[in-house]
GROMACS .gro file of C-alpha atoms in nm:
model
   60
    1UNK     CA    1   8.896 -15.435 -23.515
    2UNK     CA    2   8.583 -15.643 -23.477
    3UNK     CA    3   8.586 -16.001 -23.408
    4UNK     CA    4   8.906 -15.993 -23.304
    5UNK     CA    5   9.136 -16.130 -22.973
    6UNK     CA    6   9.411 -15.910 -22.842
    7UNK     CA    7   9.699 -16.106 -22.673
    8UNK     CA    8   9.514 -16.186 -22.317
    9UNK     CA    9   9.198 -16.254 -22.479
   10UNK     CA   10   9.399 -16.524 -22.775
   11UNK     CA   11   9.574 -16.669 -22.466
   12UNK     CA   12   9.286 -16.740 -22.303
   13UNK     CA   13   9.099 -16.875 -22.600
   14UNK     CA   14   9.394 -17.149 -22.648
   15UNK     CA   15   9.412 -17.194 -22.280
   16UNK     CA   16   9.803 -17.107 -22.261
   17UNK     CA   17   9.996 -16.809 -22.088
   18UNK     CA   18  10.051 -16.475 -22.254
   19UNK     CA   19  10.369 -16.584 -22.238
   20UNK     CA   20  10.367 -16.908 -22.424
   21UNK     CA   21  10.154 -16.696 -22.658
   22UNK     CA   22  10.409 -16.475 -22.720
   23UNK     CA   23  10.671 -16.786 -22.775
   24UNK     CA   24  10.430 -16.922 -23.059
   25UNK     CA   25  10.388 -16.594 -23.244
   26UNK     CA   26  10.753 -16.518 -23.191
   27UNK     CA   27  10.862 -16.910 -23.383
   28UNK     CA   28  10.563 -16.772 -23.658
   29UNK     CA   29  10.350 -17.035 -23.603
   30UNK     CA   30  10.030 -16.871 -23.562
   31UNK     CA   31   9.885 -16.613 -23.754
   32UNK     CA   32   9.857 -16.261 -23.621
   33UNK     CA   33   9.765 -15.896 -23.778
   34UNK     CA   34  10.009 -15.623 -23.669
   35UNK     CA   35   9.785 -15.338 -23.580
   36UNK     CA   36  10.030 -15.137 -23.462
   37UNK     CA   37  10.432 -15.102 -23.392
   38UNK     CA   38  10.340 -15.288 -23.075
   39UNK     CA   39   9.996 -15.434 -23.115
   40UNK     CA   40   9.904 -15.717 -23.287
   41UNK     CA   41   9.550 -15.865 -23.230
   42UNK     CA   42   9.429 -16.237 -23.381
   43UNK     CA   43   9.096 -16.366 -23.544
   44UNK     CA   44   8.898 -16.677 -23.404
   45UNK     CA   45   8.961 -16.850 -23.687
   46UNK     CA   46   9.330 -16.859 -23.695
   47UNK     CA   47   9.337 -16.918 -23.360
   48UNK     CA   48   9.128 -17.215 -23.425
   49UNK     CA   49   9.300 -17.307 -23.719
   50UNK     CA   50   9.634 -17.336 -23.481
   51UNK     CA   51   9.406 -17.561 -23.230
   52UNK     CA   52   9.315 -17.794 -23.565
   53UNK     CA   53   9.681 -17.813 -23.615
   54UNK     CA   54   9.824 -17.902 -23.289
   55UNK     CA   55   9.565 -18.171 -23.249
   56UNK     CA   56   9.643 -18.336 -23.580
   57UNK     CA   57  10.006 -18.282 -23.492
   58UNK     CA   58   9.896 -18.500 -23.132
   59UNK     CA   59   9.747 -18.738 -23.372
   60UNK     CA   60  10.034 -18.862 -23.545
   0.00000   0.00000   0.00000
């Protein structure tokens, strides 16, 4: 898919661990498309769109 992050590449983009990744997506608080049985990939924008919410979440 074009324009898209798989799981290293999303990590890196938020600046967490795979791992942690996996925790978020596994609680269903960030938006993912399943491309497969085992592979899901992410756009930029709902990655970002995560980043916009933690850091309103930090503001209050």
């Amino acid at each position: 898919m074009k324009n898209t992050f798989d799981r290293v590449g999303a990590a890196e983009f938020l600046g967490i661990s795979v791992t942690t990744l996996d925790r978020i997506v596994k609680k269903g608080e960030i938006t993912y498309i399943p491309v497969s049985q085992r592979r899901i990939v992410f756009r930029p924008e709902d990655l970002q769109s995560y980043l916009d919410k933690r850091a309103q979440e930090a503001k209050n």
